[in-house]
Amino acid sequence: MNKHFAFRIGAVIAPIFLLVSSLPAVGLRFDKTEYAARRAKLLEKIPDGVAVIWGAQTPGNYYPTAQANDFNYLTGVELPNAALLLDGASKTATLFLTATEDQARQEGVSAEMAKNARPFTGLDRVAPFEGFSSMLASLAGRSKILYTPFKPEELYREVSTEKFSIFQRGVTLNPWDGRLTRELQFVKILKERYPSLEVRDLSPLVWELRTIKSPAEIALLRKAGQVGVKAHIQLLKACRAGMFEYELSAVVDYIFEKEGAQESAYGVIITSGENHPYLHYNKHDRLLQEGDFLVVDAGPDLDFYDIDITTSFPANGRFTPRQKEIYEAALAVHENCMKVYRPGLTEEQCRQEVDDLLIRQGFDLKKDYFQRMRGGFGHYVGMAVHDVGGSPRVLKPGMVIANEPLVVLAGENLGVRVEDTILITETGCENLTAGIPRTVKDIEAVMSKDGIPQTLKKNGLY
Ligand code: GLY
Ligand code: MN
Ligand code: MN
């Protein structure tokens, strides 16, 4: 950074900084060095530019604040109405806050943190939002490129790309509406106010980073994975024909929250009976019958990191021969994927190698269900359940993906999905959700035990 510029920025920042030395910071889910390393990697990618990332706005009444994933990824700061300004030339990050100390305490910020916002967060500067426009103007004045995410922020259970398509269809392209997303409106304003600057999309740069998980993220995902495993074991124990699906989702959500998860990473999905073709059906409104087969897809959100797990099982705890046949085919695809996942593998190679293993194991790939269910890669999993980046073309260490073979036989009211959240390691893969009963024998054994509802009832408690 040239001296003249440093002085100008200093002049903008210094008075602000004095003002904010008593403003609050927030709790961080990771060590501050984790966020600093992420920002350093992003700053490397924008040596010639300035980036603006908006944090989440104050949520509607009675929703807890959930920071937007990209902003959270780069700062760990969970206060609403903040903005992050990155300067690629000086490799510095400035956080602008609007929250007063009372508002921050309302968001769960501790008093100790409140006193030391800048050192606590590890950001280069923390300033009140009033200084944002002048600092952006200063930086824009000597930069040629402005970066900002073009894709929508992810809040709560949202998935950025899916949110974008839904918004396009329902709002931007709706002739009776036509509004832009928050992000594209900001892009429009930047272009109007700084016509000589090029405005570029920051989303792919942040998303490339989010695709490869750090050791700290992996440790958290492992922990979250085991919360998911506990919930699915309780689900299997609890299920009986004669129950409503909502009783099962209540058990799953109870375990997630009891284990410290913020909530379900996505609304618990339960398909049974005629609902199997609707893969994300989450109304939980069927009364389970003898002979029903269920697909339950549910994972926790622990400290903003999501897990994706599905178990498939008979409502009455005993597989019919046909249910067993289809289930074991899906399980074989899943297990063979685990054998072949490794860095450098393409999806085409994966499918071929899984096919070879299935044939060697005696499976008949001409069966109708194998036409629709083969080896492959599911979507990325991370801060969103369908995490940024879609799904990989080639596996790399640090990627976390869903292994989720599924098949629906609508005519038979049957669907099966076997899903775990998988880390690609240096040499192969690791199941982050290991421990779920997966064989027919193990599922039947667990389902023969009492779960929470039966135990409460037998003890006259509920
Ligand atoms: N849990 C959503 C999915 O697997 O697509
Ligand atoms: Mn799933
Ligand atoms: Mn999935």
GROMACS .gro file of C-alpha atoms and ligand atoms in nm:
model
  469
    1MET     CA    1   0.000   0.000   0.000
    2ASN     CA    2   0.152   0.336  -0.090
    3LYS     CA    3   0.215   0.577   0.192
    4HIS     CA    4  -0.021   0.845   0.072
    5PHE     CA    5  -0.303   0.596   0.048
    6ALA     CA    6  -0.221   0.447   0.388
    7PHE     CA    7  -0.245   0.791   0.536
    8ARG     CA    8  -0.580   0.860   0.373
    9ILE     CA    9  -0.727   0.532   0.494
   10GLY     CA   10  -0.576   0.589   0.835
   11ALA     CA   11  -0.746   0.924   0.852
   12VAL     CA   12  -1.081   0.762   0.777
   13ILE     CA   13  -1.032   0.473   1.015
   14ALA     CA   14  -0.857   0.627   1.315
   15PRO     CA   15  -1.146   0.829   1.456
   16ILE     CA   16  -1.386   0.544   1.389
   17PHE     CA   17  -1.160   0.300   1.562
   18LEU     CA   18  -1.141   0.510   1.874
   19LEU     CA   19  -1.517   0.511   1.880
   20VAL     CA   20  -1.549   0.136   1.846
   21SER     CA   21  -1.291   0.022   2.092
   22SER     CA   22  -1.580  -0.034   2.333
   23LEU     CA   23  -1.813  -0.196   2.076
   24PRO     CA   24  -1.881  -0.566   2.112
   25ALA     CA   25  -1.734  -0.857   1.921
   26VAL     CA   26  -1.899  -1.196   1.900
   27GLY     CA   27  -1.819  -1.552   1.993
   28LEU     CA   28  -1.628  -1.739   1.723
   29ARG     CA   29  -1.696  -2.104   1.644
   30PHE     CA   30  -1.333  -2.162   1.539
   31ASP     CA   31  -1.006  -2.009   1.651
   32LYS     CA   32  -0.956  -1.666   1.496
   33THR     CA   33  -0.654  -1.798   1.303
   34GLU     CA   34  -0.890  -2.022   1.102
   35TYR     CA   35  -1.080  -1.719   0.971
   36ALA     CA   36  -0.757  -1.525   0.915
   37ALA     CA   37  -0.623  -1.812   0.701
   38ARG     CA   38  -0.942  -1.816   0.492
   39ARG     CA   39  -0.925  -1.440   0.438
   40ALA     CA   40  -0.556  -1.462   0.348
   41LYS     CA   41  -0.636  -1.719   0.079
   42LEU     CA   42  -0.914  -1.502  -0.060
   43LEU     CA   43  -0.697  -1.190  -0.055
   44GLU     CA   44  -0.437  -1.379  -0.260
   45LYS     CA   45  -0.701  -1.422  -0.529
   46ILE     CA   46  -0.781  -1.051  -0.553
   47PRO     CA   47  -0.441  -0.877  -0.557
   48ASP     CA   48  -0.581  -0.608  -0.782
   49GLY     CA   49  -0.915  -0.545  -0.623
   50VAL     CA   50  -1.142  -0.455  -0.339
   51ALA     CA   51  -1.418  -0.686  -0.213
   52VAL     CA   52  -1.741  -0.613  -0.028
   53ILE     CA   53  -1.936  -0.890   0.146
   54TRP     CA   54  -2.256  -0.807   0.327
   55GLY     CA   55  -2.359  -0.996   0.638
   56ALA     CA   56  -2.713  -1.107   0.711
   57GLN     CA   57  -2.969  -0.844   0.800
   58THR     CA   58  -3.173  -0.849   1.121
   59PRO     CA   59  -3.405  -1.147   1.090
   60GLY     CA   60  -3.783  -1.123   1.103
   61ASN     CA   61  -3.921  -1.120   1.457
   62TYR     CA   62  -3.851  -1.424   1.671
   63TYR     CA   63  -3.608  -1.591   1.436
   64PRO     CA   64  -3.264  -1.620   1.589
   65THR     CA   65  -2.992  -1.440   1.397
   66ALA     CA   66  -2.820  -1.672   1.153
   67GLN     CA   67  -2.517  -1.522   0.985
   68ALA     CA   68  -2.491  -1.572   0.606
   69ASN     CA   69  -2.257  -1.859   0.528
   70ASP     CA   70  -1.997  -1.678   0.313
   71PHE     CA   71  -1.974  -1.391   0.559
   72ASN     CA   72  -1.955  -1.632   0.852
   73TYR     CA   73  -1.690  -1.835   0.669
   74LEU     CA   74  -1.469  -1.528   0.636
   75THR     CA   75  -1.527  -1.361   0.974
   76GLY     CA   76  -1.701  -1.592   1.222
   77VAL     CA   77  -1.892  -1.281   1.330
   78GLU     CA   78  -2.259  -1.350   1.391
   79LEU     CA   79  -2.391  -0.999   1.445
   80PRO     CA   80  -2.652  -0.884   1.192
   81ASN     CA   81  -2.613  -0.581   0.963
   82ALA     CA   82  -2.236  -0.597   0.927
   83ALA     CA   83  -2.020  -0.556   0.617
   84LEU     CA   84  -1.673  -0.683   0.535
   85LEU     CA   85  -1.439  -0.481   0.316
   86LEU     CA   86  -1.129  -0.656   0.182
   87ASP     CA   87  -0.843  -0.470   0.022
   88GLY     CA   88  -0.637  -0.698  -0.202
   89ALA     CA   89  -0.356  -0.444  -0.237
   90SER     CA   90  -0.283  -0.400   0.135
   91LYS     CA   91  -0.416  -0.750   0.221
   92THR     CA   92  -0.634  -0.610   0.497
   93ALA     CA   93  -0.986  -0.677   0.619
   94THR     CA   94  -1.214  -0.423   0.781
   95LEU     CA   95  -1.537  -0.518   0.952
   96PHE     CA   96  -1.811  -0.259   0.977
   97LEU     CA   97  -2.067  -0.311   1.252
   98THR     CA   98  -2.400  -0.147   1.319
   99ALA     CA   99  -2.484  -0.332   1.639
  100THR     CA  100  -2.477  -0.141   1.964
  101GLU     CA  101  -2.344  -0.314   2.273
  102ASP     CA  102  -2.699  -0.394   2.391
  103GLN     CA  103  -2.795  -0.536   2.055
  104ALA     CA  104  -2.481  -0.747   2.049
  105ARG     CA  105  -2.551  -0.883   2.397
  106GLN     CA  106  -2.900  -0.970   2.277
  107GLU     CA  107  -2.730  -1.184   2.009
  108GLY     CA  108  -2.538  -1.372   2.278
  109VAL     CA  109  -2.212  -1.179   2.267
  110SER     CA  110  -2.016  -1.197   2.590
  111ALA     CA  111  -1.905  -0.887   2.778
  112GLU     CA  112  -1.535  -0.982   2.757
  113MET     CA  113  -1.552  -1.009   2.382
  114ALA     CA  114  -1.739  -0.685   2.364
  115LYS     CA  115  -1.440  -0.503   2.503
  116ASN     CA  116  -1.190  -0.635   2.250
  117ALA     CA  117  -1.356  -0.667   1.912
  118ARG     CA  118  -1.049  -0.634   1.695
  119PRO     CA  119  -0.805  -0.864   1.872
  120PHE     CA  120  -1.082  -1.104   1.952
  121THR     CA  121  -1.188  -1.150   1.589
  122GLY     CA  122  -0.838  -1.116   1.445
  123LEU     CA  123  -0.965  -0.867   1.187
  124ASP     CA  124  -0.732  -0.585   1.089
  125ARG     CA  125  -0.990  -0.322   1.172
  126VAL     CA  126  -1.335  -0.308   1.328
  127ALA     CA  127  -1.531   0.010   1.275
  128PRO     CA  128  -1.886   0.144   1.305
  129PHE     CA  129  -2.087   0.120   0.988
  130GLU     CA  130  -2.091   0.499   0.946
  131GLY     CA  131  -1.739   0.475   0.803
  132PHE     CA  132  -1.823   0.218   0.536
  133SER     CA  133  -1.914   0.447   0.245
  134SER     CA  134  -1.612   0.673   0.280
  135MET     CA  135  -1.371   0.384   0.309
  136LEU     CA  136  -1.526   0.210   0.007
  137ALA     CA  137  -1.497   0.538  -0.188
  138SER     CA  138  -1.129   0.569  -0.091
  139LEU     CA  139  -1.047   0.214  -0.191
  140ALA     CA  140  -1.253   0.232  -0.509
  141GLY     CA  141  -1.069   0.550  -0.600
  142ARG     CA  142  -0.742   0.369  -0.657
  143SER     CA  143  -0.871   0.026  -0.763
  144LYS     CA  144  -0.985  -0.104  -1.101
  145ILE     CA  145  -1.187  -0.401  -0.982
  146LEU     CA  146  -1.462  -0.436  -0.725
  147TYR     CA  147  -1.561  -0.785  -0.618
  148THR     CA  148  -1.884  -0.879  -0.446
  149PRO     CA  149  -2.084  -1.205  -0.437
  150PHE     CA  150  -2.337  -1.221  -0.720
  151LYS     CA  151  -2.507  -1.530  -0.577
  152PRO     CA  152  -2.756  -1.502  -0.288
  153GLU     CA  153  -2.647  -1.524   0.072
  154GLU     CA  154  -2.729  -1.852   0.245
  155LEU     CA  155  -2.932  -1.802   0.564
  156TYR     CA  156  -3.064  -2.075   0.792
  157ARG     CA  157  -3.129  -2.383   0.575
  158GLU     CA  158  -3.086  -2.207   0.242
  159VAL     CA  159  -2.874  -2.326  -0.050
  160SER     CA  160  -2.743  -2.036  -0.256
  161THR     CA  161  -2.785  -2.169  -0.609
  162GLU     CA  162  -3.127  -2.315  -0.539
  163LYS     CA  163  -3.236  -1.990  -0.372
  164PHE     CA  164  -3.123  -1.800  -0.682
  165SER     CA  165  -3.331  -2.014  -0.921
  166ILE     CA  166  -3.637  -1.989  -0.698
  167PHE     CA  167  -3.598  -1.611  -0.667
  168GLN     CA  168  -3.549  -1.572  -1.042
  169ARG     CA  169  -3.864  -1.767  -1.120
  170GLY     CA  170  -4.083  -1.614  -0.850
  171VAL     CA  171  -3.960  -1.255  -0.832
  172THR     CA  172  -3.707  -1.125  -1.089
  173LEU     CA  173  -3.875  -1.284  -1.391
  174ASN     CA  174  -4.227  -1.236  -1.253
  175PRO     CA  175  -4.385  -0.958  -1.463
  176TRP     CA  176  -4.577  -0.845  -1.154
  177ASP     CA  177  -4.265  -0.807  -0.946
  178GLY     CA  178  -3.922  -0.784  -1.109
  179ARG     CA  179  -3.703  -0.710  -0.803
  180LEU     CA  180  -3.339  -0.812  -0.808
  181THR     CA  181  -3.178  -1.016  -0.535
  182ARG     CA  182  -3.010  -0.817  -0.258
  183GLU     CA  183  -2.674  -0.903  -0.417
  184LEU     CA  184  -2.765  -0.806  -0.774
  185GLN     CA  185  -2.918  -0.482  -0.652
  186PHE     CA  186  -2.583  -0.401  -0.487
  187VAL     CA  187  -2.400  -0.489  -0.809
  188LYS     CA  188  -2.630  -0.248  -0.994
  189ILE     CA  189  -2.562   0.030  -0.745
  190LEU     CA  190  -2.186  -0.028  -0.758
  191LYS     CA  191  -2.192  -0.003  -1.139
  192GLU     CA  192  -2.393   0.319  -1.123
  193ARG     CA  193  -2.173   0.482  -0.857
  194TYR     CA  194  -1.839   0.362  -0.992
  195PRO     CA  195  -1.891   0.341  -1.369
  196SER     CA  196  -1.521   0.322  -1.445
  197LEU     CA  197  -1.471   0.014  -1.227
  198GLU     CA  198  -1.519  -0.345  -1.330
  199VAL     CA  199  -1.754  -0.530  -1.092
  200ARG     CA  200  -1.672  -0.900  -1.066
  201ASP     CA  201  -1.842  -1.195  -0.897
  202LEU     CA  202  -1.675  -1.297  -0.570
  203SER     CA  203  -1.897  -1.604  -0.517
  204PRO     CA  204  -1.682  -1.853  -0.715
  205LEU     CA  205  -1.367  -1.738  -0.537
  206VAL     CA  206  -1.514  -1.792  -0.191
  207TRP     CA  207  -1.687  -2.112  -0.298
  208GLU     CA  208  -1.364  -2.262  -0.429
  209LEU     CA  209  -1.223  -2.221  -0.078
  210ARG     CA  210  -1.534  -2.363   0.090
  211THR     CA  211  -1.508  -2.676  -0.127
  212ILE     CA  212  -1.193  -2.797   0.049
  213LYS     CA  213  -1.241  -2.840   0.421
  214SER     CA  214  -0.965  -2.749   0.669
  215PRO     CA  215  -0.865  -2.977   0.960
  216ALA     CA  216  -1.077  -2.761   1.194
  217GLU     CA  217  -1.383  -2.793   0.969
  218ILE     CA  218  -1.328  -3.168   0.938
  219ALA     CA  219  -1.311  -3.206   1.317
  220LEU     CA  220  -1.640  -3.018   1.350
  221LEU     CA  221  -1.806  -3.222   1.074
  222ARG     CA  222  -1.692  -3.544   1.245
  223LYS     CA  223  -1.858  -3.426   1.566
  224ALA     CA  224  -2.172  -3.321   1.380
  225GLY     CA  225  -2.173  -3.657   1.201
  226GLN     CA  226  -2.190  -3.842   1.531
  227VAL     CA  227  -2.484  -3.627   1.644
  228GLY     CA  228  -2.660  -3.740   1.327
  229VAL     CA  229  -2.573  -4.104   1.396
  230LYS     CA  230  -2.721  -4.086   1.746
  231ALA     CA  231  -3.043  -3.938   1.609
  232HIS     CA  232  -3.081  -4.207   1.342
  233ILE     CA  233  -3.026  -4.487   1.597
  234GLN     CA  234  -3.302  -4.336   1.815
  235LEU     CA  235  -3.520  -4.304   1.505
  236LEU     CA  236  -3.484  -4.675   1.427
  237LYS     CA  237  -3.562  -4.771   1.785
  238ALA     CA  238  -3.867  -4.542   1.797
  239CYS     CA  239  -4.036  -4.646   1.474
  240ARG     CA  240  -4.347  -4.867   1.482
  241ALA     CA  241  -4.635  -4.924   1.242
  242GLY     CA  242  -4.931  -4.726   1.379
  243MET     CA  243  -4.727  -4.410   1.446
  244PHE     CA  244  -4.751  -4.084   1.257
  245GLU     CA  245  -4.441  -3.971   1.072
  246TYR     CA  246  -4.438  -3.650   1.276
  247GLU     CA  247  -4.370  -3.854   1.589
  248LEU     CA  248  -4.050  -3.976   1.425
  249SER     CA  249  -3.932  -3.633   1.311
  250ALA     CA  250  -3.988  -3.512   1.669
  251VAL     CA  251  -3.752  -3.782   1.800
  252VAL     CA  252  -3.485  -3.685   1.545
  253ASP     CA  253  -3.512  -3.312   1.617
  254TYR     CA  254  -3.505  -3.381   1.992
  255ILE     CA  255  -3.175  -3.570   1.966
  256PHE     CA  256  -3.020  -3.307   1.739
  257GLU     CA  257  -3.095  -3.028   1.983
  258LYS     CA  258  -3.017  -3.236   2.292
  259GLU     CA  259  -2.671  -3.295   2.144
  260GLY     CA  260  -2.615  -2.924   2.091
  261ALA     CA  261  -2.706  -2.881   1.726
  262GLN     CA  262  -2.866  -2.550   1.635
  263GLU     CA  263  -3.141  -2.734   1.448
  264SER     CA  264  -3.193  -2.974   1.159
  265ALA     CA  265  -2.974  -2.883   0.865
  266TYR     CA  266  -3.289  -2.920   0.651
  267GLY     CA  267  -3.647  -3.007   0.740
  268VAL     CA  268  -3.652  -3.379   0.822
  269ILE     CA  269  -3.752  -3.567   0.507
  270ILE     CA  270  -3.974  -3.872   0.548
  271THR     CA  271  -4.110  -4.058   0.248
  272SER     CA  272  -4.330  -4.365   0.277
  273GLY     CA  273  -4.619  -4.519   0.083
  274GLU     CA  274  -4.721  -4.315  -0.218
  275ASN     CA  275  -4.481  -4.032  -0.123
  276HIS     CA  276  -4.159  -4.208  -0.223
  277PRO     CA  277  -4.131  -4.030  -0.560
  278TYR     CA  278  -4.126  -3.689  -0.385
  279LEU     CA  279  -3.766  -3.702  -0.271
  280HIS     CA  280  -3.774  -3.406  -0.034
  281TYR     CA  281  -4.127  -3.462   0.104
  282ASN     CA  282  -4.129  -3.317   0.454
  283LYS     CA  283  -4.490  -3.291   0.565
  284HIS     CA  284  -4.461  -3.591   0.804
  285ASP     CA  285  -4.834  -3.652   0.765
  286ARG     CA  286  -4.870  -4.025   0.698
  287LEU     CA  287  -4.990  -4.276   0.951
  288LEU     CA  288  -4.747  -4.565   0.913
  289GLN     CA  289  -4.899  -4.899   0.812
  290GLU     CA  290  -4.776  -5.257   0.842
  291GLY     CA  291  -4.575  -5.325   0.524
  292ASP     CA  292  -4.472  -4.960   0.475
  293PHE     CA  293  -4.110  -4.886   0.395
  294LEU     CA  294  -3.961  -4.552   0.503
  295VAL     CA  295  -3.683  -4.330   0.379
  296VAL     CA  296  -3.577  -4.082   0.649
  297ASP     CA  297  -3.326  -3.817   0.544
  298ALA     CA  298  -3.217  -3.598   0.836
  299GLY     CA  299  -2.897  -3.434   0.953
  300PRO     CA  300  -2.805  -3.177   1.218
  301ASP     CA  301  -2.662  -2.828   1.178
  302LEU     CA  302  -2.387  -2.801   1.439
  303ASP     CA  303  -2.217  -2.462   1.460
  304PHE     CA  304  -2.328  -2.384   1.103
  305TYR     CA  305  -2.194  -2.711   0.956
  306ASP     CA  306  -2.444  -2.955   0.811
  307ILE     CA  307  -2.462  -3.332   0.791
  308ASP     CA  308  -2.659  -3.537   0.539
  309ILE     CA  309  -2.775  -3.887   0.640
  310THR     CA  310  -3.050  -4.115   0.517
  311THR     CA  311  -3.170  -4.442   0.661
  312SER     CA  312  -3.426  -4.669   0.493
  313PHE     CA  313  -3.619  -4.933   0.686
  314PRO     CA  314  -3.954  -5.112   0.722
  315ALA     CA  315  -4.210  -4.946   0.953
  316ASN     CA  316  -4.266  -5.269   1.144
  317GLY     CA  317  -3.897  -5.351   1.179
  318ARG     CA  318  -3.902  -5.663   0.955
  319PHE     CA  319  -3.790  -5.649   0.589
  320THR     CA  320  -4.002  -5.832   0.331
  321PRO     CA  321  -3.796  -6.031   0.073
  322ARG     CA  322  -3.854  -5.759  -0.191
  323GLN     CA  323  -3.761  -5.475   0.047
  324LYS     CA  324  -3.447  -5.669   0.140
  325GLU     CA  325  -3.353  -5.722  -0.225
  326ILE     CA  326  -3.378  -5.353  -0.317
  327TYR     CA  327  -3.223  -5.235   0.009
  328GLU     CA  328  -2.921  -5.465  -0.023
  329ALA     CA  329  -2.865  -5.351  -0.382
  330ALA     CA  330  -2.854  -4.985  -0.267
  331LEU     CA  331  -2.629  -5.075   0.024
  332ALA     CA  332  -2.390  -5.258  -0.211
  333VAL     CA  333  -2.364  -4.951  -0.435
  334HIS     CA  334  -2.297  -4.735  -0.129
  335GLU     CA  335  -2.034  -4.974   0.014
  336ASN     CA  336  -1.858  -5.012  -0.319
  337CYS     CA  337  -1.842  -4.635  -0.359
  338MET     CA  338  -1.663  -4.628  -0.023
  339LYS     CA  339  -1.413  -4.878  -0.160
  340VAL     CA  340  -1.328  -4.670  -0.466
  341TYR     CA  341  -1.352  -4.306  -0.350
  342ARG     CA  342  -1.000  -4.159  -0.353
  343PRO     CA  343  -0.827  -3.844  -0.475
  344GLY     CA  344  -0.803  -3.824  -0.854
  345LEU     CA  345  -1.113  -4.038  -0.917
  346THR     CA  346  -1.356  -3.907  -1.181
  347GLU     CA  347  -1.728  -3.982  -1.163
  348GLU     CA  348  -1.706  -4.194  -1.478
  349GLN     CA  349  -1.424  -4.404  -1.329
  350CYS     CA  350  -1.622  -4.435  -1.007
  351ARG     CA  351  -1.925  -4.571  -1.190
  352GLN     CA  352  -1.714  -4.817  -1.388
  353GLU     CA  353  -1.523  -4.945  -1.086
  354VAL     CA  354  -1.841  -4.978  -0.878
  355ASP     CA  355  -2.008  -5.168  -1.167
  356ASP     CA  356  -1.711  -5.408  -1.182
  357LEU     CA  357  -1.732  -5.472  -0.808
  358LEU     CA  358  -2.109  -5.526  -0.820
  359ILE     CA  359  -2.073  -5.779  -1.102
  360ARG     CA  360  -1.796  -5.962  -0.917
  361GLN     CA  361  -2.020  -5.973  -0.609
  362GLY     CA  362  -2.291  -6.144  -0.818
  363PHE     CA  363  -2.536  -5.853  -0.865
  364ASP     CA  364  -2.734  -5.847  -1.190
  365LEU     CA  365  -2.698  -5.494  -1.328
  366LYS     CA  366  -2.979  -5.557  -1.577
  367LYS     CA  367  -3.234  -5.543  -1.295
  368ASP     CA  368  -3.465  -5.244  -1.331
  369TYR     CA  369  -3.349  -5.081  -1.009
  370PHE     CA  370  -2.984  -5.083  -1.118
  371GLN     CA  371  -3.080  -4.887  -1.429
  372ARG     CA  372  -3.145  -4.591  -1.200
  373MET     CA  373  -2.896  -4.648  -0.919
  374ARG     CA  374  -2.522  -4.674  -0.981
  375GLY     CA  375  -2.196  -4.556  -0.834
  376GLY     CA  376  -2.120  -4.184  -0.842
  377PHE     CA  377  -2.063  -3.868  -0.643
  378GLY     CA  378  -2.334  -3.685  -0.453
  379HIS     CA  379  -2.333  -3.314  -0.381
  380TYR     CA  380  -2.082  -3.134  -0.160
  381VAL     CA  381  -2.180  -3.102   0.207
  382GLY     CA  382  -2.062  -2.822   0.435
  383MET     CA  383  -2.213  -2.499   0.560
  384ALA     CA  384  -2.512  -2.579   0.338
  385VAL     CA  385  -2.642  -2.931   0.299
  386HIS     CA  386  -2.621  -2.896  -0.080
  387ASP     CA  387  -2.300  -2.705  -0.035
  388VAL     CA  388  -2.158  -2.449  -0.274
  389GLY     CA  389  -1.997  -2.583  -0.590
  390GLY     CA  390  -2.257  -2.848  -0.676
  391SER     CA  391  -2.076  -3.181  -0.696
  392PRO     CA  392  -1.714  -3.265  -0.782
  393ARG     CA  393  -1.588  -3.378  -1.120
  394VAL     CA  394  -1.267  -3.518  -0.973
  395LEU     CA  395  -1.222  -3.605  -0.606
  396LYS     CA  396  -0.963  -3.415  -0.402
  397PRO     CA  397  -0.851  -3.450  -0.039
  398GLY     CA  398  -1.059  -3.230   0.191
  399MET     CA  399  -1.377  -3.254  -0.015
  400VAL     CA  400  -1.686  -3.361   0.178
  401ILE     CA  401  -1.961  -3.518  -0.029
  402ALA     CA  402  -2.279  -3.720   0.011
  403ASN     CA  403  -2.267  -4.085  -0.088
  404GLU     CA  404  -2.638  -4.126  -0.158
  405PRO     CA  405  -2.749  -4.407  -0.390
  406LEU     CA  406  -3.127  -4.403  -0.416
  407VAL     CA  407  -3.400  -4.572  -0.611
  408VAL     CA  408  -3.776  -4.526  -0.621
  409LEU     CA  409  -4.014  -4.798  -0.739
  410ALA     CA  410  -4.332  -4.593  -0.739
  411GLY     CA  411  -4.553  -4.881  -0.856
  412GLU     CA  412  -4.451  -5.075  -0.547
  413ASN     CA  413  -4.474  -4.781  -0.299
  414LEU     CA  414  -4.109  -4.846  -0.234
  415GLY     CA  415  -3.809  -4.618  -0.215
  416VAL     CA  416  -3.460  -4.672  -0.078
  417ARG     CA  417  -3.179  -4.427  -0.007
  418VAL     CA  418  -2.859  -4.509   0.179
  419GLU     CA  419  -2.677  -4.186   0.254
  420ASP     CA  420  -2.368  -4.089   0.454
  421THR     CA  421  -2.148  -3.780   0.461
  422ILE     CA  422  -1.802  -3.868   0.333
  423LEU     CA  423  -1.463  -3.699   0.361
  424ILE     CA  424  -1.211  -3.757   0.083
  425THR     CA  425  -0.875  -3.818   0.248
  426GLU     CA  426  -0.519  -3.832   0.107
  427THR     CA  427  -0.552  -4.204   0.039
  428GLY     CA  428  -0.923  -4.282   0.015
  429CYS     CA  429  -1.223  -4.171   0.216
  430GLU     CA  430  -1.366  -4.155   0.567
  431ASN     CA  431  -1.729  -4.196   0.661
  432LEU     CA  432  -1.806  -3.898   0.887
  433THR     CA  433  -2.136  -4.059   0.980
  434ALA     CA  434  -2.004  -4.408   1.052
  435GLY     CA  435  -2.194  -4.606   1.314
  436ILE     CA  436  -2.543  -4.621   1.168
  437PRO     CA  437  -2.684  -4.975   1.155
  438ARG     CA  438  -2.676  -5.053   0.783
  439THR     CA  439  -2.715  -5.426   0.729
  440VAL     CA  440  -3.063  -5.578   0.728
  441LYS     CA  441  -2.967  -5.784   1.032
  442ASP     CA  442  -2.838  -5.483   1.226
  443ILE     CA  443  -3.140  -5.266   1.138
  444GLU     CA  444  -3.382  -5.538   1.248
  445ALA     CA  445  -3.188  -5.587   1.573
  446VAL     CA  446  -3.196  -5.215   1.661
  447MET     CA  447  -3.561  -5.179   1.564
  448SER     CA  448  -3.655  -5.465   1.801
  449LYS     CA  449  -3.551  -5.244   2.093
  450ASP     CA  450  -3.764  -4.976   2.257
  451GLY     CA  451  -3.707  -4.616   2.166
  452ILE     CA  452  -3.789  -4.292   2.350
  453PRO     CA  453  -4.169  -4.300   2.287
  454GLN     CA  454  -4.203  -4.663   2.401
  455THR     CA  455  -3.986  -4.606   2.709
  456LEU     CA  456  -4.185  -4.299   2.812
  457LYS     CA  457  -4.513  -4.483   2.765
  458LYS     CA  458  -4.403  -4.799   2.949
  459ASN     CA  459  -4.294  -4.588   3.245
  460GLY     CA  460  -4.621  -4.396   3.246
  461LEU     CA  461  -4.437  -4.071   3.174
  462TYR     CA  462  -4.608  -3.969   2.849
  463GLY     N1  463  -3.080  -3.411   0.234
  463GLY     C1  464  -3.106  -3.370   0.105
  463GLY     C2  465  -3.046  -3.452   0.001
  463GLY     O1  466  -2.983  -3.553   0.029
  463GLY     O2  467  -3.057  -3.417  -0.114
  464MN      MN  468  -2.995  -3.629   0.229
  465MN      MN  469  -2.779  -3.565  -0.003
   0.00000   0.00000   0.00000
